[in-house]
């Protein structure tokens, strides 16, 4: 057991994550988005550009977010005029998502802002190495 917090990978990850989240929040604030609003908007926008109109469950899976929280955040994004939720003709209980013109204009700008933060934050580590490590941590093999 590591007694020195500086030798604890989890503790260091906690602090790195907090720093990264602060940087992301600062970059998104001028665009009027929280981090989770950004993630859901960006995922919906990307899926729409791929010809998909996901329902809330599919978007939550894509984003890695809780389904109930996703629904609440989508209500906020809908109130801001960035997404529209339409009844799915194949399943009237489900809502399909479409990013509005305003959302489609904002999403790439927000992605660009987040990518700038990521580039600066991860600059000390070669990109391919960071992606490999984070990919293994995010999706460990069974």
PDB file of C-alpha atoms in Angstrom:
ATOM      1  CA  UNK A   1       0.000   0.000   0.000  1.00  0.00           C
ATOM      2  CA  UNK A   2       1.368   3.402  -0.998  1.00  0.00           C
ATOM      3  CA  UNK A   3       1.422   5.760   1.962  1.00  0.00           C
ATOM      4  CA  UNK A   4       2.604   8.722  -0.078  1.00  0.00           C
ATOM      5  CA  UNK A   5      -0.268  10.161  -2.140  1.00  0.00           C
ATOM      6  CA  UNK A   6       2.272  11.062  -4.829  1.00  0.00           C
ATOM      7  CA  UNK A   7       2.830   7.333  -5.336  1.00  0.00           C
ATOM      8  CA  UNK A   8      -0.858   6.451  -5.618  1.00  0.00           C
ATOM      9  CA  UNK A   9      -2.002   6.184  -9.264  1.00  0.00           C
ATOM     10  CA  UNK A  10      -5.633   6.619  -8.247  1.00  0.00           C
ATOM     11  CA  UNK A  11      -4.942   9.733  -6.210  1.00  0.00           C
ATOM     12  CA  UNK A  12      -2.882  11.235  -9.020  1.00  0.00           C
ATOM     13  CA  UNK A  13      -5.626  10.366 -11.532  1.00  0.00           C
ATOM     14  CA  UNK A  14      -8.152  12.079  -9.247  1.00  0.00           C
ATOM     15  CA  UNK A  15      -6.128  15.295  -9.232  1.00  0.00           C
ATOM     16  CA  UNK A  16      -5.391  15.137 -12.968  1.00  0.00           C
ATOM     17  CA  UNK A  17      -9.089  14.612 -13.677  1.00  0.00           C
ATOM     18  CA  UNK A  18     -10.077  17.579 -11.527  1.00  0.00           C
ATOM     19  CA  UNK A  19      -7.554  19.819 -13.297  1.00  0.00           C
ATOM     20  CA  UNK A  20      -8.718  18.642 -16.732  1.00  0.00           C
ATOM     21  CA  UNK A  21     -12.393  19.156 -15.801  1.00  0.00           C
ATOM     22  CA  UNK A  22     -11.671  22.714 -14.599  1.00  0.00           C
ATOM     23  CA  UNK A  23      -9.889  23.489 -17.865  1.00  0.00           C
ATOM     24  CA  UNK A  24     -12.754  22.045 -19.932  1.00  0.00           C
ATOM     25  CA  UNK A  25     -15.368  23.954 -17.909  1.00  0.00           C
ATOM     26  CA  UNK A  26     -13.459  27.206 -18.430  1.00  0.00           C
ATOM     27  CA  UNK A  27     -13.261  26.617 -22.198  1.00  0.00           C
ATOM     28  CA  UNK A  28     -16.978  25.797 -22.480  1.00  0.00           C
ATOM     29  CA  UNK A  29     -18.328  28.554 -20.229  1.00  0.00           C
ATOM     30  CA  UNK A  30     -18.140  31.286 -22.906  1.00  0.00           C
ATOM     31  CA  UNK A  31     -20.166  28.993 -25.185  1.00  0.00           C
ATOM     32  CA  UNK A  32     -22.872  28.570 -22.538  1.00  0.00           C
ATOM     33  CA  UNK A  33     -22.330  24.832 -22.105  1.00  0.00           C
ATOM     34  CA  UNK A  34     -21.483  22.627 -19.169  1.00  0.00           C
ATOM     35  CA  UNK A  35     -19.191  19.670 -19.732  1.00  0.00           C
ATOM     36  CA  UNK A  36     -22.016  17.117 -19.783  1.00  0.00           C
ATOM     37  CA  UNK A  37     -24.111  19.337 -22.084  1.00  0.00           C
ATOM     38  CA  UNK A  38     -21.125  19.489 -24.414  1.00  0.00           C
ATOM     39  CA  UNK A  39     -20.630  15.716 -24.415  1.00  0.00           C
ATOM     40  CA  UNK A  40     -24.276  15.016 -25.208  1.00  0.00           C
ATOM     41  CA  UNK A  41     -24.504  17.756 -27.843  1.00  0.00           C
ATOM     42  CA  UNK A  42     -21.260  16.644 -29.504  1.00  0.00           C
ATOM     43  CA  UNK A  43     -22.285  12.970 -29.503  1.00  0.00           C
ATOM     44  CA  UNK A  44     -25.747  13.758 -30.899  1.00  0.00           C
ATOM     45  CA  UNK A  45     -24.218  16.040 -33.535  1.00  0.00           C
ATOM     46  CA  UNK A  46     -21.668  13.387 -34.553  1.00  0.00           C
ATOM     47  CA  UNK A  47     -24.346  10.677 -34.770  1.00  0.00           C
ATOM     48  CA  UNK A  48     -26.563  13.006 -36.827  1.00  0.00           C
ATOM     49  CA  UNK A  49     -23.668  13.662 -39.220  1.00  0.00           C
ATOM     50  CA  UNK A  50     -23.397   9.882 -39.643  1.00  0.00           C
ATOM     51  CA  UNK A  51     -27.052   9.790 -40.727  1.00  0.00           C
ATOM     52  CA  UNK A  52     -28.310   8.510 -37.375  1.00  0.00           C
ATOM     53  CA  UNK A  53     -31.065   9.981 -35.239  1.00  0.00           C
ATOM     54  CA  UNK A  54     -30.495   8.175 -31.954  1.00  0.00           C
ATOM     55  CA  UNK A  55     -32.976   7.830 -29.167  1.00  0.00           C
ATOM     56  CA  UNK A  56     -32.000   8.922 -25.677  1.00  0.00           C
ATOM     57  CA  UNK A  57     -30.823   5.439 -24.687  1.00  0.00           C
ATOM     58  CA  UNK A  58     -28.521   5.159 -27.723  1.00  0.00           C
ATOM     59  CA  UNK A  59     -27.112   8.624 -27.007  1.00  0.00           C
ATOM     60  CA  UNK A  60     -26.505   7.742 -23.347  1.00  0.00           C
ATOM     61  CA  UNK A  61     -24.649   4.610 -24.425  1.00  0.00           C
ATOM     62  CA  UNK A  62     -22.550   6.564 -26.934  1.00  0.00           C
ATOM     63  CA  UNK A  63     -21.708   9.221 -24.339  1.00  0.00           C
ATOM     64  CA  UNK A  64     -21.282   6.824 -21.399  1.00  0.00           C
ATOM     65  CA  UNK A  65     -23.830   8.734 -19.334  1.00  0.00           C
ATOM     66  CA  UNK A  66     -26.682   7.703 -17.064  1.00  0.00           C
ATOM     67  CA  UNK A  67     -29.986   7.452 -18.973  1.00  0.00           C
ATOM     68  CA  UNK A  68     -32.021   9.527 -16.492  1.00  0.00           C
ATOM     69  CA  UNK A  69     -29.379  12.231 -16.306  1.00  0.00           C
ATOM     70  CA  UNK A  70     -29.152  12.205 -20.120  1.00  0.00           C
ATOM     71  CA  UNK A  71     -32.886  12.882 -20.337  1.00  0.00           C
ATOM     72  CA  UNK A  72     -32.613  15.822 -17.919  1.00  0.00           C
ATOM     73  CA  UNK A  73     -29.658  17.353 -19.756  1.00  0.00           C
ATOM     74  CA  UNK A  74     -31.385  16.889 -23.106  1.00  0.00           C
ATOM     75  CA  UNK A  75     -34.338  18.855 -21.719  1.00  0.00           C
ATOM     76  CA  UNK A  76     -31.915  21.682 -20.967  1.00  0.00           C
ATOM     77  CA  UNK A  77     -30.336  21.473 -24.437  1.00  0.00           C
ATOM     78  CA  UNK A  78     -33.822  21.450 -25.949  1.00  0.00           C
ATOM     79  CA  UNK A  79     -34.704  24.555 -23.912  1.00  0.00           C
ATOM     80  CA  UNK A  80     -31.610  26.252 -25.322  1.00  0.00           C
ATOM     81  CA  UNK A  81     -32.771  25.407 -28.848  1.00  0.00           C
ATOM     82  CA  UNK A  82     -29.793  23.125 -29.535  1.00  0.00           C
ATOM     83  CA  UNK A  83     -31.592  19.775 -29.915  1.00  0.00           C
ATOM     84  CA  UNK A  84     -35.076  18.587 -30.718  1.00  0.00           C
ATOM     85  CA  UNK A  85     -36.660  15.416 -29.393  1.00  0.00           C
ATOM     86  CA  UNK A  86     -39.195  13.814 -31.718  1.00  0.00           C
ATOM     87  CA  UNK A  87     -41.357  10.747 -31.198  1.00  0.00           C
ATOM     88  CA  UNK A  88     -39.764   7.698 -32.833  1.00  0.00           C
ATOM     89  CA  UNK A  89     -42.240   6.333 -35.405  1.00  0.00           C
ATOM     90  CA  UNK A  90     -40.961   2.804 -34.737  1.00  0.00           C
ATOM     91  CA  UNK A  91     -41.447   3.090 -30.953  1.00  0.00           C
ATOM     92  CA  UNK A  92     -43.763   5.836 -29.726  1.00  0.00           C
ATOM     93  CA  UNK A  93     -42.310   5.532 -26.197  1.00  0.00           C
ATOM     94  CA  UNK A  94     -38.878   6.590 -27.469  1.00  0.00           C
ATOM     95  CA  UNK A  95     -37.696  10.032 -28.540  1.00  0.00           C
ATOM     96  CA  UNK A  96     -35.300  10.442 -31.456  1.00  0.00           C
ATOM     97  CA  UNK A  97     -32.800  13.270 -31.307  1.00  0.00           C
ATOM     98  CA  UNK A  98     -31.979  15.835 -33.911  1.00  0.00           C
ATOM     99  CA  UNK A  99     -29.495  18.635 -33.440  1.00  0.00           C
ATOM    100  CA  UNK A 100     -30.983  21.958 -34.538  1.00  0.00           C
ATOM    101  CA  UNK A 101     -29.223  24.393 -36.855  1.00  0.00           C
ATOM    102  CA  UNK A 102     -28.103  26.354 -33.777  1.00  0.00           C
ATOM    103  CA  UNK A 103     -26.763  23.158 -32.193  1.00  0.00           C
ATOM    104  CA  UNK A 104     -25.020  22.169 -35.423  1.00  0.00           C
ATOM    105  CA  UNK A 105     -23.309  25.570 -35.501  1.00  0.00           C
ATOM    106  CA  UNK A 106     -22.266  25.383 -31.844  1.00  0.00           C
ATOM    107  CA  UNK A 107     -21.089  21.758 -31.668  1.00  0.00           C
ATOM    108  CA  UNK A 108     -17.992  22.130 -33.904  1.00  0.00           C
ATOM    109  CA  UNK A 109     -16.970  25.315 -32.091  1.00  0.00           C
ATOM    110  CA  UNK A 110     -17.295  23.561 -28.730  1.00  0.00           C
ATOM    111  CA  UNK A 111     -15.401  20.514 -29.998  1.00  0.00           C
ATOM    112  CA  UNK A 112     -12.621  22.793 -31.200  1.00  0.00           C
ATOM    113  CA  UNK A 113     -12.429  24.475 -27.778  1.00  0.00           C
ATOM    114  CA  UNK A 114     -12.276  21.118 -25.997  1.00  0.00           C
ATOM    115  CA  UNK A 115      -9.680  19.787 -28.436  1.00  0.00           C
ATOM    116  CA  UNK A 116      -7.477  22.819 -27.675  1.00  0.00           C
ATOM    117  CA  UNK A 117      -7.716  22.075 -23.953  1.00  0.00           C
ATOM    118  CA  UNK A 118      -6.954  18.398 -24.567  1.00  0.00           C
ATOM    119  CA  UNK A 119      -3.938  19.223 -26.729  1.00  0.00           C
ATOM    120  CA  UNK A 120      -2.490  21.474 -24.026  1.00  0.00           C
ATOM    121  CA  UNK A 121      -3.388  19.165 -21.138  1.00  0.00           C
ATOM    122  CA  UNK A 122      -1.963  16.020 -22.739  1.00  0.00           C
ATOM    123  CA  UNK A 123       1.009  17.800 -24.364  1.00  0.00           C
ATOM    124  CA  UNK A 124       3.582  16.175 -22.029  1.00  0.00           C
ATOM    125  CA  UNK A 125       2.581  12.707 -23.325  1.00  0.00           C
ATOM    126  CA  UNK A 126       2.771  11.553 -26.965  1.00  0.00           C
ATOM    127  CA  UNK A 127      -0.796  11.449 -28.325  1.00  0.00           C
ATOM    128  CA  UNK A 128      -0.690   7.791 -29.386  1.00  0.00           C
ATOM    129  CA  UNK A 129       0.559   6.761 -25.935  1.00  0.00           C
ATOM    130  CA  UNK A 130      -2.140   8.794 -24.163  1.00  0.00           C
ATOM    131  CA  UNK A 131      -4.857   7.298 -26.371  1.00  0.00           C
ATOM    132  CA  UNK A 132      -3.547   3.760 -25.860  1.00  0.00           C
ATOM    133  CA  UNK A 133      -3.413   4.115 -22.068  1.00  0.00           C
ATOM    134  CA  UNK A 134      -6.746   5.889 -21.733  1.00  0.00           C
ATOM    135  CA  UNK A 135      -8.381   3.402 -24.105  1.00  0.00           C
ATOM    136  CA  UNK A 136      -7.179   0.514 -21.948  1.00  0.00           C
ATOM    137  CA  UNK A 137      -8.400   2.237 -18.794  1.00  0.00           C
ATOM    138  CA  UNK A 138     -11.772   3.162 -20.294  1.00  0.00           C
ATOM    139  CA  UNK A 139     -12.384  -0.247 -21.887  1.00  0.00           C
ATOM    140  CA  UNK A 140     -10.471  -2.936 -20.003  1.00  0.00           C
ATOM    141  CA  UNK A 141     -10.456  -6.374 -21.548  1.00  0.00           C
ATOM    142  CA  UNK A 142     -12.477  -8.942 -19.561  1.00  0.00           C
TER     143      UNK A 142
END
